[in-house]
Amino acid sequence: MQVYLVGGAVRDQLLGHPYHEKDYVVVGATPEQLLAQGYQPVGRDFPVFLHPDTKEEYALARTERKSGHGYHGFEFFTSPDVSLEDDLIRRDLTINAMAMDDQGKIYDPWHGQDDLNHKILRHVSDAFSEDPLRVLRVARFAARYYPYGFTVADETLALMQQLAQSGELQTLTAERVWKETSRALMESHADIYFEILRQCGALKVLFPEIEALFGVPQRPEYHPEIDCGIHTFMSLRQACKSDYSQDVRFAVLVHDLGKALTPREEWPRHIMHEQRGIQPVTEICDRLKVPLQTRQLALAVCKEHLKCHQAFNLKAGTLWRLLQRLDVLRRPERVKAFVQACECDARGRLGLEDREYPQAQFLLEAMEIVRNIKAQDLPPEIKGPDIGEMLINKRIEAIAELKHACPELK
C-alpha cells in the first residue's frame, strides 16, 4: 500500500500559495485494509476514508467511465491494480494531476510542473469534456491564480466552449453551480471567474441575466466605461479589492440587472432600472437556491442603491424610511453591507475607481444615531402608541441635525 499527497496541496505547495486542506490517494489497497487500520468510510460514490487521527481524506486510487449526463453521470472502479497514473489522468487540470510521496518526491506524469511554471491552466485529457462542472472549476482557478499571471490554454477553452454548447451545463444542479460560484466570489479577482465563463459561452447558459448586460450602454457622464456588463465586473473588482463579504460581492454582481430590461429607445438612460431589476434578481436567486441572507441584501441593493448615492439630497424622513427598510434596528450589519455594495457601484467606473464616497460614512453615522435613540430616553409621561411615534420623530430630527452639520452640504 502506497499513500500520496495529491491535487491542490501539491499544486499550491509548489506555487507557494497558501493551502489548508490535504487530500491523499491510496494505491494498492482495498477498503477492507483501510477499515482494519481504523479509517472511517465517508464516500458514497467511491471509497473515501477519513484518517483515524488527522481526519484528512484518503481516497482509493480509481478510474472512471462516463455513463450518463452531468456531474453524477460516471461509474467508478477501484482496485489494488489501479496505478497512480491511472488515477491522476482522470483529474481536470495538469496542475491538479501531480502527487507527492512521504519523501517529498513529485510524480508528474502529465507535465503539471511545466504548466505551473508557464502559468497555464490546461486539461489533462479529452475526458475533461465529460464533466460539465469542470467549466466552473477552471473559471474559478483562473480567478484564484490570476494574480500569478495564469491563463486558460486555448485548447482547454475550446473544450469549455464545446461543453457550453452541448447542453451539459444544464444538467448541473443548482447546489453545485452555487457552491462553485460562491467559492469563486471569495477569490481576490472574482470578476475573472465570470469573464472566463463569458469567454467560453457558459455565462449566457448559467447566468443569462448577467450576460444580457453586455452591449447595453449607459450615460458616459456617469459611466465613462459605458457598457453595463463592464461596469458590473468593475464594481465586483472593487468589492474584491476591499475584501468585502460574499453577500456584498453577490449583491454588487446583480445590482444593475434591471438595466438589461430597459427598452432600447430609452438608452442610454435607465429610469426605473432598480424596480425592473427585482424580477431578474429574484429569478437568479430562485434558480441557484441562493441563501436567504444573501438574497435579501441583493434585493435591497438592487432596489435602493440610487438612494444611497443621493443620500445628501434626500429628506431626513426619506433617509429614516430607507434605514427602516434595511432593518437598521435589528440588523445594523445589513446597513453596513448595503453601504459597502453601493460604494463599489460608485467606484466601479472607468477613471473613478478611487473617487471619494462620503455617502458611506454619512449613512453609517445616521445608522448609529437612530440606533442610540431608545424608548427609555423619552420623557416618562410618554405612554403607549405615542412612544413609537415620538421615537420616529426623534430619529428623523436627529438625521436632520446630522445633515445640517454635514460638511458636504455646506
Tab-separated table of N, CA and C in Angstrom, residues 2-158:
chain	number	residue	atom	x	y	z
A	2	GLN	N	0.621	2.178	-0.916
A	2	GLN	CA	1.376	3.423	-1.001
A	2	GLN	C	0.417	4.607	-0.910
A	3	VAL	N	0.831	5.629	-0.184
A	3	VAL	CA	-0.002	6.810	0.043
A	3	VAL	C	0.690	8.033	-0.554
A	4	TYR	N	-0.091	8.833	-1.293
A	4	TYR	CA	0.458	10.035	-1.929
A	4	TYR	C	-0.426	11.239	-1.611
A	5	LEU	N	0.220	12.367	-1.335
A	5	LEU	CA	-0.486	13.644	-1.284
A	5	LEU	C	-0.785	14.049	-2.727
A	6	VAL	N	-2.015	14.487	-2.982
A	6	VAL	CA	-2.397	14.773	-4.365
A	6	VAL	C	-3.139	16.103	-4.463
A	7	GLY	N	-3.315	16.533	-5.706
A	7	GLY	CA	-4.208	17.654	-6.011
A	7	GLY	C	-3.720	19.012	-5.554
A	8	GLY	N	-4.641	19.762	-4.961
A	8	GLY	CA	-4.399	21.155	-4.637
A	8	GLY	C	-3.246	21.401	-3.694
A	9	ALA	N	-3.041	20.515	-2.730
A	9	ALA	CA	-1.954	20.711	-1.769
A	9	ALA	C	-0.595	20.656	-2.456
A	10	VAL	N	-0.434	19.742	-3.405
A	10	VAL	CA	0.827	19.649	-4.149
A	10	VAL	C	0.995	20.881	-5.024
A	11	ARG	N	-0.051	21.216	-5.743
A	11	ARG	CA	-0.029	22.388	-6.627
A	11	ARG	C	0.348	23.655	-5.866
A	12	ASP	N	-0.344	23.917	-4.760
A	12	ASP	CA	-0.124	25.157	-4.037
A	12	ASP	C	1.209	25.169	-3.301
A	13	GLN	N	1.662	24.000	-2.875
A	13	GLN	CA	2.971	23.929	-2.246
A	13	GLN	C	4.068	24.320	-3.232
A	14	LEU	N	3.963	23.829	-4.460
A	14	LEU	CA	4.952	24.165	-5.481
A	14	LEU	C	4.844	25.629	-5.909
A	15	LEU	N	3.635	26.162	-5.869
A	15	LEU	CA	3.406	27.541	-6.301
A	15	LEU	C	3.728	28.548	-5.200
A	16	GLY	N	3.766	28.068	-3.952
A	16	GLY	CA	3.954	28.981	-2.835
A	16	GLY	C	2.678	29.694	-2.442
A	17	HIS	N	1.545	29.073	-2.791
A	17	HIS	CA	0.234	29.629	-2.477
A	17	HIS	C	-0.282	28.970	-1.202
A	18	PRO	N	-0.874	29.729	-0.285
A	18	PRO	CA	-1.356	29.124	0.958
A	18	PRO	C	-2.455	28.090	0.719
A	19	TYR	N	-2.445	27.017	1.493
A	19	TYR	CA	-3.484	25.990	1.391
A	19	TYR	C	-3.752	25.425	2.784
A	20	HIS	N	-4.915	24.823	2.927
A	20	HIS	CA	-5.323	24.305	4.230
A	20	HIS	C	-5.680	22.827	4.177
A	21	GLU	N	-6.333	22.420	3.106
A	21	GLU	CA	-6.787	21.034	3.013
A	21	GLU	C	-5.731	20.163	2.341
A	22	LYS	N	-5.662	18.922	2.813
A	22	LYS	CA	-4.777	17.932	2.212
A	22	LYS	C	-5.600	16.702	1.833
A	23	ASP	N	-5.437	16.263	0.596
A	23	ASP	CA	-6.108	15.052	0.127
A	23	ASP	C	-5.047	14.034	-0.268
A	24	TYR	N	-5.364	12.767	0.000
A	24	TYR	CA	-4.417	11.702	-0.276
A	24	TYR	C	-5.070	10.638	-1.149
A	25	VAL	N	-4.254	9.982	-1.972
A	25	VAL	CA	-4.721	8.832	-2.728
A	25	VAL	C	-3.924	7.622	-2.268
A	26	VAL	N	-4.624	6.507	-2.162
A	26	VAL	CA	-4.010	5.265	-1.676
A	26	VAL	C	-3.973	4.275	-2.834
A	27	VAL	N	-2.780	3.810	-3.157
A	27	VAL	CA	-2.577	2.870	-4.258
A	27	VAL	C	-2.227	1.494	-3.683
A	28	GLY	N	-2.844	0.455	-4.279
A	28	GLY	CA	-2.510	-0.905	-3.877
A	28	GLY	C	-3.220	-1.391	-2.631
A	29	ALA	N	-4.372	-0.815	-2.319
A	29	ALA	CA	-5.090	-1.202	-1.097
A	29	ALA	C	-6.551	-1.495	-1.402
A	30	THR	N	-7.202	-2.151	-0.459
A	30	THR	CA	-8.630	-2.441	-0.540
A	30	THR	C	-9.354	-1.700	0.571
A	31	PRO	N	-10.672	-1.521	0.449
A	31	PRO	CA	-11.427	-0.892	1.536
A	31	PRO	C	-11.254	-1.641	2.853
A	32	GLU	N	-11.193	-2.954	2.772
A	32	GLU	CA	-11.067	-3.760	3.991
A	32	GLU	C	-9.769	-3.454	4.724
A	33	GLN	N	-8.688	-3.232	3.981
A	33	GLN	CA	-7.408	-2.922	4.608
A	33	GLN	C	-7.462	-1.598	5.362
A	34	LEU	N	-8.106	-0.599	4.755
A	34	LEU	CA	-8.206	0.695	5.418
A	34	LEU	C	-9.112	0.624	6.642
A	35	LEU	N	-10.202	-0.097	6.509
A	35	LEU	CA	-11.103	-0.259	7.655
A	35	LEU	C	-10.387	-0.942	8.813
A	36	ALA	N	-9.559	-1.923	8.495
A	36	ALA	CA	-8.822	-2.652	9.534
A	36	ALA	C	-7.840	-1.738	10.264
A	37	GLN	N	-7.401	-0.666	9.591
A	37	GLN	CA	-6.463	0.266	10.215
A	37	GLN	C	-7.179	1.424	10.917
A	38	GLY	N	-8.496	1.380	10.981
A	38	GLY	CA	-9.250	2.386	11.718
A	38	GLY	C	-9.755	3.554	10.905
A	39	TYR	N	-9.579	3.527	9.569
A	39	TYR	CA	-10.100	4.594	8.719
A	39	TYR	C	-11.622	4.548	8.702
A	40	GLN	N	-12.241	5.715	8.622
A	40	GLN	CA	-13.709	5.797	8.642
A	40	GLN	C	-14.225	6.067	7.227
A	41	PRO	N	-15.112	5.231	6.702
A	41	PRO	CA	-15.626	5.446	5.335
A	41	PRO	C	-16.605	6.617	5.281
A	42	VAL	N	-16.458	7.460	4.265
A	42	VAL	CA	-17.369	8.592	4.089
A	42	VAL	C	-17.853	8.716	2.646
A	43	GLY	N	-17.194	8.069	1.697
A	43	GLY	CA	-17.572	8.210	0.299
A	43	GLY	C	-18.848	7.469	-0.029
A	44	ARG	N	-19.735	8.112	-0.776
A	44	ARG	CA	-20.961	7.448	-1.208
A	44	ARG	C	-20.803	6.816	-2.583
A	45	ASP	N	-20.119	7.544	-3.489
A	45	ASP	CA	-19.982	7.059	-4.858
A	45	ASP	C	-18.750	6.184	-5.043
A	46	PHE	N	-17.717	6.429	-4.266
A	46	PHE	CA	-16.495	5.642	-4.364
A	46	PHE	C	-15.809	5.675	-2.995
A	47	PRO	N	-14.912	4.743	-2.740
A	47	PRO	CA	-14.342	4.627	-1.397
A	47	PRO	C	-13.434	5.797	-1.006
A	48	VAL	N	-13.924	6.618	-0.096
A	48	VAL	CA	-13.140	7.687	0.525
A	48	VAL	C	-13.204	7.474	2.028
A	49	PHE	N	-12.079	7.682	2.690
A	49	PHE	CA	-11.989	7.409	4.115
A	49	PHE	C	-11.352	8.584	4.840
A	50	LEU	N	-11.704	8.730	6.115
A	50	LEU	CA	-11.069	9.727	6.967
A	50	LEU	C	-10.004	9.043	7.817
A	51	HIS	N	-8.844	9.667	7.883
A	51	HIS	CA	-7.752	9.142	8.687
A	51	HIS	C	-8.200	9.095	10.151
A	52	PRO	N	-7.891	8.036	10.887
A	52	PRO	CA	-8.378	7.909	12.262
A	52	PRO	C	-7.905	9.018	13.200
A	53	ASP	N	-6.767	9.643	12.895
A	53	ASP	CA	-6.243	10.692	13.772
A	53	ASP	C	-6.418	12.091	13.180
A	54	THR	N	-5.955	12.302	11.944
A	54	THR	CA	-5.973	13.638	11.356
A	54	THR	C	-7.314	14.007	10.749
A	55	LYS	N	-8.156	13.021	10.452
A	55	LYS	CA	-9.452	13.203	9.797
A	55	LYS	C	-9.317	13.746	8.375
A	56	GLU	N	-8.116	13.685	7.808
A	56	GLU	CA	-7.932	14.081	6.415
A	56	GLU	C	-8.442	12.976	5.493
A	57	GLU	N	-8.784	13.362	4.239
A	57	GLU	CA	-9.404	12.411	3.320
A	57	GLU	C	-8.370	11.559	2.587
A	58	TYR	N	-8.650	10.259	2.565
A	58	TYR	CA	-7.833	9.297	1.830
A	58	TYR	C	-8.767	8.554	0.878
A	59	ALA	N	-8.493	8.666	-0.422
A	59	ALA	CA	-9.334	8.006	-1.423
A	59	ALA	C	-8.540	6.885	-2.075
A	60	LEU	N	-9.192	5.761	-2.304
A	60	LEU	CA	-8.542	4.687	-3.047
A	60	LEU	C	-8.346	5.117	-4.494
A	61	ALA	N	-7.205	4.777	-5.066
A	61	ALA	CA	-6.954	5.080	-6.478
A	61	ALA	C	-8.089	4.499	-7.312
A	62	ARG	N	-8.557	5.272	-8.295
A	62	ARG	CA	-9.732	4.828	-9.039
A	62	ARG	C	-9.662	5.297	-10.486
A	63	THR	N	-10.430	4.636	-11.304
A	63	THR	CA	-10.668	5.081	-12.670
A	63	THR	C	-12.150	5.395	-12.786
A	64	GLU	N	-12.528	6.040	-13.870
A	64	GLU	CA	-13.937	6.383	-14.042
A	64	GLU	C	-14.325	6.261	-15.502
A	65	ARG	N	-15.623	6.067	-15.708
A	65	ARG	CA	-16.155	5.936	-17.068
A	65	ARG	C	-17.465	6.694	-17.150
A	66	LYS	N	-17.616	7.472	-18.215
A	66	LYS	CA	-18.837	8.238	-18.417
A	66	LYS	C	-19.990	7.284	-18.693
A	67	SER	N	-21.069	7.424	-17.922
A	67	SER	CA	-22.199	6.513	-18.079
A	67	SER	C	-23.532	7.231	-18.202
A	68	GLY	N	-23.493	8.554	-18.132
A	68	GLY	CA	-24.738	9.316	-18.217
A	68	GLY	C	-24.431	10.780	-18.404
A	69	HIS	N	-25.399	11.639	-18.094
A	69	HIS	CA	-25.223	13.074	-18.274
A	69	HIS	C	-24.849	13.720	-16.957
A	70	GLY	N	-24.149	14.837	-17.070
A	70	GLY	CA	-23.917	15.666	-15.908
A	70	GLY	C	-22.803	15.212	-14.993
A	71	TYR	N	-22.756	15.928	-13.851
A	71	TYR	CA	-21.686	15.725	-12.871
A	71	TYR	C	-21.721	14.329	-12.264
A	72	HIS	N	-22.903	13.764	-12.124
A	72	HIS	CA	-23.029	12.444	-11.484
A	72	HIS	C	-23.043	11.292	-12.487
A	73	GLY	N	-22.892	11.600	-13.773
A	73	GLY	CA	-23.021	10.549	-14.780
A	73	GLY	C	-21.749	9.754	-15.000
A	74	PHE	N	-21.200	9.180	-13.920
A	74	PHE	CA	-19.959	8.422	-14.002
A	74	PHE	C	-20.055	7.119	-13.211
A	75	GLU	N	-19.332	6.122	-13.697
A	75	GLU	CA	-19.113	4.898	-12.943
A	75	GLU	C	-17.654	4.857	-12.516
A	76	PHE	N	-17.418	4.494	-11.262
A	76	PHE	CA	-16.065	4.476	-10.719
A	76	PHE	C	-15.626	3.040	-10.448
A	77	PHE	N	-14.344	2.804	-10.629
A	77	PHE	CA	-13.788	1.471	-10.425
A	77	PHE	C	-12.529	1.586	-9.573
A	78	THR	N	-12.498	0.860	-8.477
A	78	THR	CA	-11.321	0.834	-7.615
A	78	THR	C	-10.804	-0.597	-7.511
A	79	SER	N	-9.504	-0.689	-7.391
A	79	SER	CA	-8.851	-1.991	-7.288
A	79	SER	C	-7.406	-1.753	-6.866
A	80	PRO	N	-6.789	-2.695	-6.164
A	80	PRO	CA	-5.360	-2.563	-5.845
A	80	PRO	C	-4.491	-2.471	-7.099
A	81	ASP	N	-5.054	-2.861	-8.261
A	81	ASP	CA	-4.283	-2.820	-9.506
A	81	ASP	C	-4.307	-1.448	-10.175
A	82	VAL	N	-5.175	-0.526	-9.725
A	82	VAL	CA	-5.232	0.804	-10.322
A	82	VAL	C	-3.968	1.572	-9.934
A	83	SER	N	-3.250	2.061	-10.930
A	83	SER	CA	-1.974	2.735	-10.681
A	83	SER	C	-2.183	4.212	-10.344
A	84	LEU	N	-1.124	4.818	-9.856
A	84	LEU	CA	-1.167	6.256	-9.575
A	84	LEU	C	-1.442	7.038	-10.856
A	85	GLU	N	-0.795	6.637	-11.967
A	85	GLU	CA	-1.006	7.322	-13.244
A	85	GLU	C	-2.454	7.188	-13.709
A	86	ASP	N	-3.044	6.001	-13.506
A	86	ASP	CA	-4.450	5.798	-13.870
A	86	ASP	C	-5.356	6.754	-13.104
A	87	ASP	N	-5.039	6.972	-11.841
A	87	ASP	CA	-5.846	7.853	-11.012
A	87	ASP	C	-5.666	9.315	-11.427
A	88	LEU	N	-4.439	9.715	-11.687
A	88	LEU	CA	-4.159	11.116	-11.983
A	88	LEU	C	-4.716	11.564	-13.327
A	89	ILE	N	-4.809	10.664	-14.284
A	89	ILE	CA	-5.261	11.076	-15.618
A	89	ILE	C	-6.738	11.457	-15.634
A	90	ARG	N	-7.492	11.043	-14.633
A	90	ARG	CA	-8.914	11.383	-14.619
A	90	ARG	C	-9.151	12.787	-14.049
A	91	ARG	N	-8.098	13.450	-13.581
A	91	ARG	CA	-8.270	14.763	-12.970
A	91	ARG	C	-8.414	15.851	-14.024
A	92	ASP	N	-8.849	17.038	-13.591
A	92	ASP	CA	-9.233	18.065	-14.565
A	92	ASP	C	-8.054	18.755	-15.227
A	93	LEU	N	-7.146	19.328	-14.441
A	93	LEU	CA	-6.051	20.123	-14.984
A	93	LEU	C	-4.710	19.480	-14.665
A	94	THR	N	-3.734	19.721	-15.523
A	94	THR	CA	-2.406	19.129	-15.297
A	94	THR	C	-1.815	19.577	-13.972
A	95	ILE	N	-2.074	20.830	-13.567
A	95	ILE	CA	-1.502	21.316	-12.314
A	95	ILE	C	-2.185	20.676	-11.101
A	96	ASN	N	-3.326	20.007	-11.335
A	96	ASN	CA	-4.011	19.273	-10.264
A	96	ASN	C	-3.739	17.777	-10.343
A	97	ALA	N	-2.926	17.365	-11.306
A	97	ALA	CA	-2.695	15.935	-11.541
A	97	ALA	C	-1.275	15.528	-11.154
A	98	MET	N	-0.791	16.112	-10.062
A	98	MET	CA	0.521	15.757	-9.529
A	98	MET	C	0.354	15.102	-8.166
A	99	ALA	N	1.332	14.307	-7.787
A	99	ALA	CA	1.304	13.624	-6.494
A	99	ALA	C	2.667	13.741	-5.837
A	100	MET	N	2.696	13.592	-4.510
A	100	MET	CA	3.943	13.669	-3.750
A	100	MET	C	3.954	12.546	-2.719
A	101	ASP	N	5.053	11.810	-2.643
A	101	ASP	CA	5.143	10.751	-1.640
A	101	ASP	C	5.654	11.324	-0.321
A	102	ASP	N	5.775	10.475	0.699
A	102	ASP	CA	6.149	10.970	2.027
A	102	ASP	C	7.596	11.421	2.103
A	103	GLN	N	8.370	11.185	1.041
A	103	GLN	CA	9.750	11.663	0.985
A	103	GLN	C	9.866	12.992	0.227
A	104	GLY	N	8.729	13.499	-0.253
A	104	GLY	CA	8.740	14.759	-0.978
A	104	GLY	C	8.997	14.622	-2.464
A	105	LYS	N	9.033	13.394	-2.977
A	105	LYS	CA	9.248	13.180	-4.409
A	105	LYS	C	7.957	13.459	-5.165
A	106	ILE	N	8.099	14.209	-6.275
A	106	ILE	CA	6.943	14.594	-7.079
A	106	ILE	C	6.743	13.595	-8.216
A	107	TYR	N	5.500	13.150	-8.383
A	107	TYR	CA	5.109	12.296	-9.517
A	107	TYR	C	4.234	13.154	-10.426
A	108	ASP	N	4.698	13.338	-11.647
A	108	ASP	CA	4.071	14.310	-12.540
A	108	ASP	C	3.984	13.745	-13.960
A	109	PRO	N	3.162	12.702	-14.156
A	109	PRO	CA	3.119	12.065	-15.485
A	109	PRO	C	2.504	12.938	-16.572
A	110	TRP	N	1.766	13.991	-16.200
A	110	TRP	CA	1.064	14.797	-17.219
A	110	TRP	C	1.613	16.222	-17.295
A	111	HIS	N	2.850	16.406	-16.820
A	111	HIS	CA	3.611	17.654	-17.020
A	111	HIS	C	2.958	18.866	-16.359
A	112	GLY	N	2.410	18.639	-15.183
A	112	GLY	CA	1.803	19.749	-14.450
A	112	GLY	C	2.802	20.802	-14.020
A	113	GLN	N	4.047	20.382	-13.697
A	113	GLN	CA	5.048	21.359	-13.264
A	113	GLN	C	5.406	22.318	-14.398
A	114	ASP	N	5.454	21.804	-15.625
A	114	ASP	CA	5.726	22.683	-16.767
A	114	ASP	C	4.632	23.746	-16.899
A	115	ASP	N	3.387	23.317	-16.780
A	115	ASP	CA	2.280	24.271	-16.893
A	115	ASP	C	2.250	25.222	-15.702
A	116	LEU	N	2.666	24.729	-14.538
A	116	LEU	CA	2.756	25.596	-13.364
A	116	LEU	C	3.796	26.691	-13.608
A	117	ASN	N	4.924	26.306	-14.175
A	117	ASN	CA	5.992	27.273	-14.455
A	117	ASN	C	5.603	28.261	-15.534
A	118	HIS	N	4.816	27.796	-16.509
A	118	HIS	CA	4.407	28.664	-17.611
A	118	HIS	C	3.062	29.347	-17.354
A	119	LYS	N	2.501	29.103	-16.159
A	119	LYS	CA	1.256	29.763	-15.742
A	119	LYS	C	0.101	29.456	-16.697
A	120	ILE	N	-0.085	28.163	-16.959
A	120	ILE	CA	-1.131	27.740	-17.889
A	120	ILE	C	-2.092	26.770	-17.200
A	121	LEU	N	-3.383	27.005	-17.372
A	121	LEU	CA	-4.413	26.075	-16.924
A	121	LEU	C	-4.787	25.214	-18.123
A	122	ARG	N	-4.356	23.935	-18.091
A	122	ARG	CA	-4.536	23.062	-19.242
A	122	ARG	C	-5.172	21.742	-18.785
A	123	HIS	N	-6.117	21.224	-19.565
A	123	HIS	CA	-6.761	19.966	-19.216
A	123	HIS	C	-5.789	18.803	-19.392
A	124	VAL	N	-6.036	17.732	-18.636
A	124	VAL	CA	-5.160	16.563	-18.690
A	124	VAL	C	-5.432	15.740	-19.939
A	125	SER	N	-6.710	15.473	-20.204
A	125	SER	CA	-7.074	14.631	-21.345
A	125	SER	C	-8.427	15.071	-21.878
A	126	ASP	N	-8.852	14.460	-22.980
A	126	ASP	CA	-10.150	14.804	-23.565
A	126	ASP	C	-11.312	14.390	-22.665
A	127	ALA	N	-11.021	13.567	-21.656
A	127	ALA	CA	-12.066	13.202	-20.693
A	127	ALA	C	-12.558	14.428	-19.926
A	128	PHE	N	-11.805	15.501	-20.000
A	128	PHE	CA	-12.214	16.774	-19.382
A	128	PHE	C	-13.633	17.137	-19.792
A	129	SER	N	-13.936	16.924	-21.074
A	129	SER	CA	-15.232	17.372	-21.601
A	129	SER	C	-16.394	16.486	-21.172
A	130	GLU	N	-16.118	15.443	-20.395
A	130	GLU	CA	-17.183	14.579	-19.921
A	130	GLU	C	-17.862	15.120	-18.663
A	131	ASP	N	-17.224	16.094	-18.011
A	131	ASP	CA	-17.749	16.600	-16.745
A	131	ASP	C	-18.000	18.101	-16.849
A	132	PRO	N	-19.260	18.538	-16.944
A	132	PRO	CA	-19.556	19.964	-17.127
A	132	PRO	C	-19.129	20.836	-15.948
A	133	LEU	N	-19.029	20.243	-14.757
A	133	LEU	CA	-18.619	21.036	-13.599
A	133	LEU	C	-17.220	21.616	-13.781
A	134	ARG	N	-16.430	20.983	-14.628
A	134	ARG	CA	-15.053	21.437	-14.814
A	134	ARG	C	-14.986	22.806	-15.484
A	135	VAL	N	-16.003	23.177	-16.201
A	135	VAL	CA	-16.047	24.524	-16.773
A	135	VAL	C	-15.998	25.551	-15.650
A	136	LEU	N	-16.799	25.346	-14.621
A	136	LEU	CA	-16.837	26.273	-13.499
A	136	LEU	C	-15.547	26.202	-12.680
A	137	ARG	N	-15.008	24.994	-12.538
A	137	ARG	CA	-13.775	24.845	-11.762
A	137	ARG	C	-12.608	25.566	-12.437
A	138	VAL	N	-12.485	25.430	-13.732
A	138	VAL	CA	-11.399	26.118	-14.434
A	138	VAL	C	-11.558	27.632	-14.296
A	139	ALA	N	-12.791	28.118	-14.436
A	139	ALA	CA	-13.035	29.554	-14.279
A	139	ALA	C	-12.663	30.012	-12.872
A	140	ARG	N	-12.962	29.180	-11.892
A	140	ARG	CA	-12.613	29.532	-10.504
A	140	ARG	C	-11.103	29.536	-10.295
A	141	PHE	N	-10.418	28.549	-10.865
A	141	PHE	CA	-8.955	28.535	-10.759
A	141	PHE	C	-8.353	29.744	-11.480
A	142	ALA	N	-8.948	30.128	-12.594
A	142	ALA	CA	-8.467	31.305	-13.313
A	142	ALA	C	-8.582	32.554	-12.442
A	143	ALA	N	-9.678	32.640	-11.675
A	143	ALA	CA	-9.849	33.774	-10.765
A	143	ALA	C	-8.844	33.715	-9.620
A	144	ARG	N	-8.634	32.526	-9.080
A	144	ARG	CA	-7.735	32.385	-7.928
A	144	ARG	C	-6.293	32.708	-8.299
A	145	TYR	N	-5.854	32.212	-9.449
A	145	TYR	CA	-4.438	32.338	-9.804
A	145	TYR	C	-4.163	33.471	-10.789
A	146	TYR	N	-5.161	34.307	-10.997
A	146	TYR	CA	-4.970	35.475	-11.854
A	146	TYR	C	-3.805	36.352	-11.378
A	147	PRO	N	-3.639	36.590	-10.071
A	147	PRO	CA	-2.512	37.422	-9.638
A	147	PRO	C	-1.152	36.839	-9.997
A	148	TYR	N	-1.074	35.529	-10.210
A	148	TYR	CA	0.194	34.906	-10.594
A	148	TYR	C	0.428	34.970	-12.106
A	149	GLY	N	-0.574	35.405	-12.849
A	149	GLY	CA	-0.434	35.502	-14.296
A	149	GLY	C	-0.945	34.305	-15.067
A	150	PHE	N	-1.763	33.447	-14.423
A	150	PHE	CA	-2.267	32.248	-15.102
A	150	PHE	C	-3.317	32.617	-16.157
A	151	THR	N	-3.282	31.858	-17.260
A	151	THR	CA	-4.300	31.975	-18.295
A	151	THR	C	-4.782	30.574	-18.665
A	152	VAL	N	-5.944	30.506	-19.296
A	152	VAL	CA	-6.501	29.224	-19.721
A	152	VAL	C	-5.943	28.884	-21.099
A	153	ALA	N	-5.449	27.661	-21.255
A	153	ALA	CA	-4.922	27.218	-22.546
A	153	ALA	C	-6.020	27.290	-23.604
A	154	ASP	N	-5.627	27.653	-24.823
A	154	ASP	CA	-6.609	27.791	-25.903
A	154	ASP	C	-7.394	26.502	-26.126
A	155	GLU	N	-6.698	25.370	-26.087
A	155	GLU	CA	-7.370	24.099	-26.348
A	155	GLU	C	-8.330	23.728	-25.215
A	156	THR	N	-8.006	24.167	-23.994
A	156	THR	CA	-8.909	23.921	-22.865
A	156	THR	C	-10.140	24.806	-22.971
A	157	LEU	N	-9.926	26.065	-23.352
A	157	LEU	CA	-11.060	26.979	-23.547
A	157	LEU	C	-11.978	26.462	-24.651
A	158	ALA	N	-11.385	25.831	-25.676
A	158	ALA	CA	-12.199	25.268	-26.761
A	158	ALA	C	-13.086	24.139	-26.247
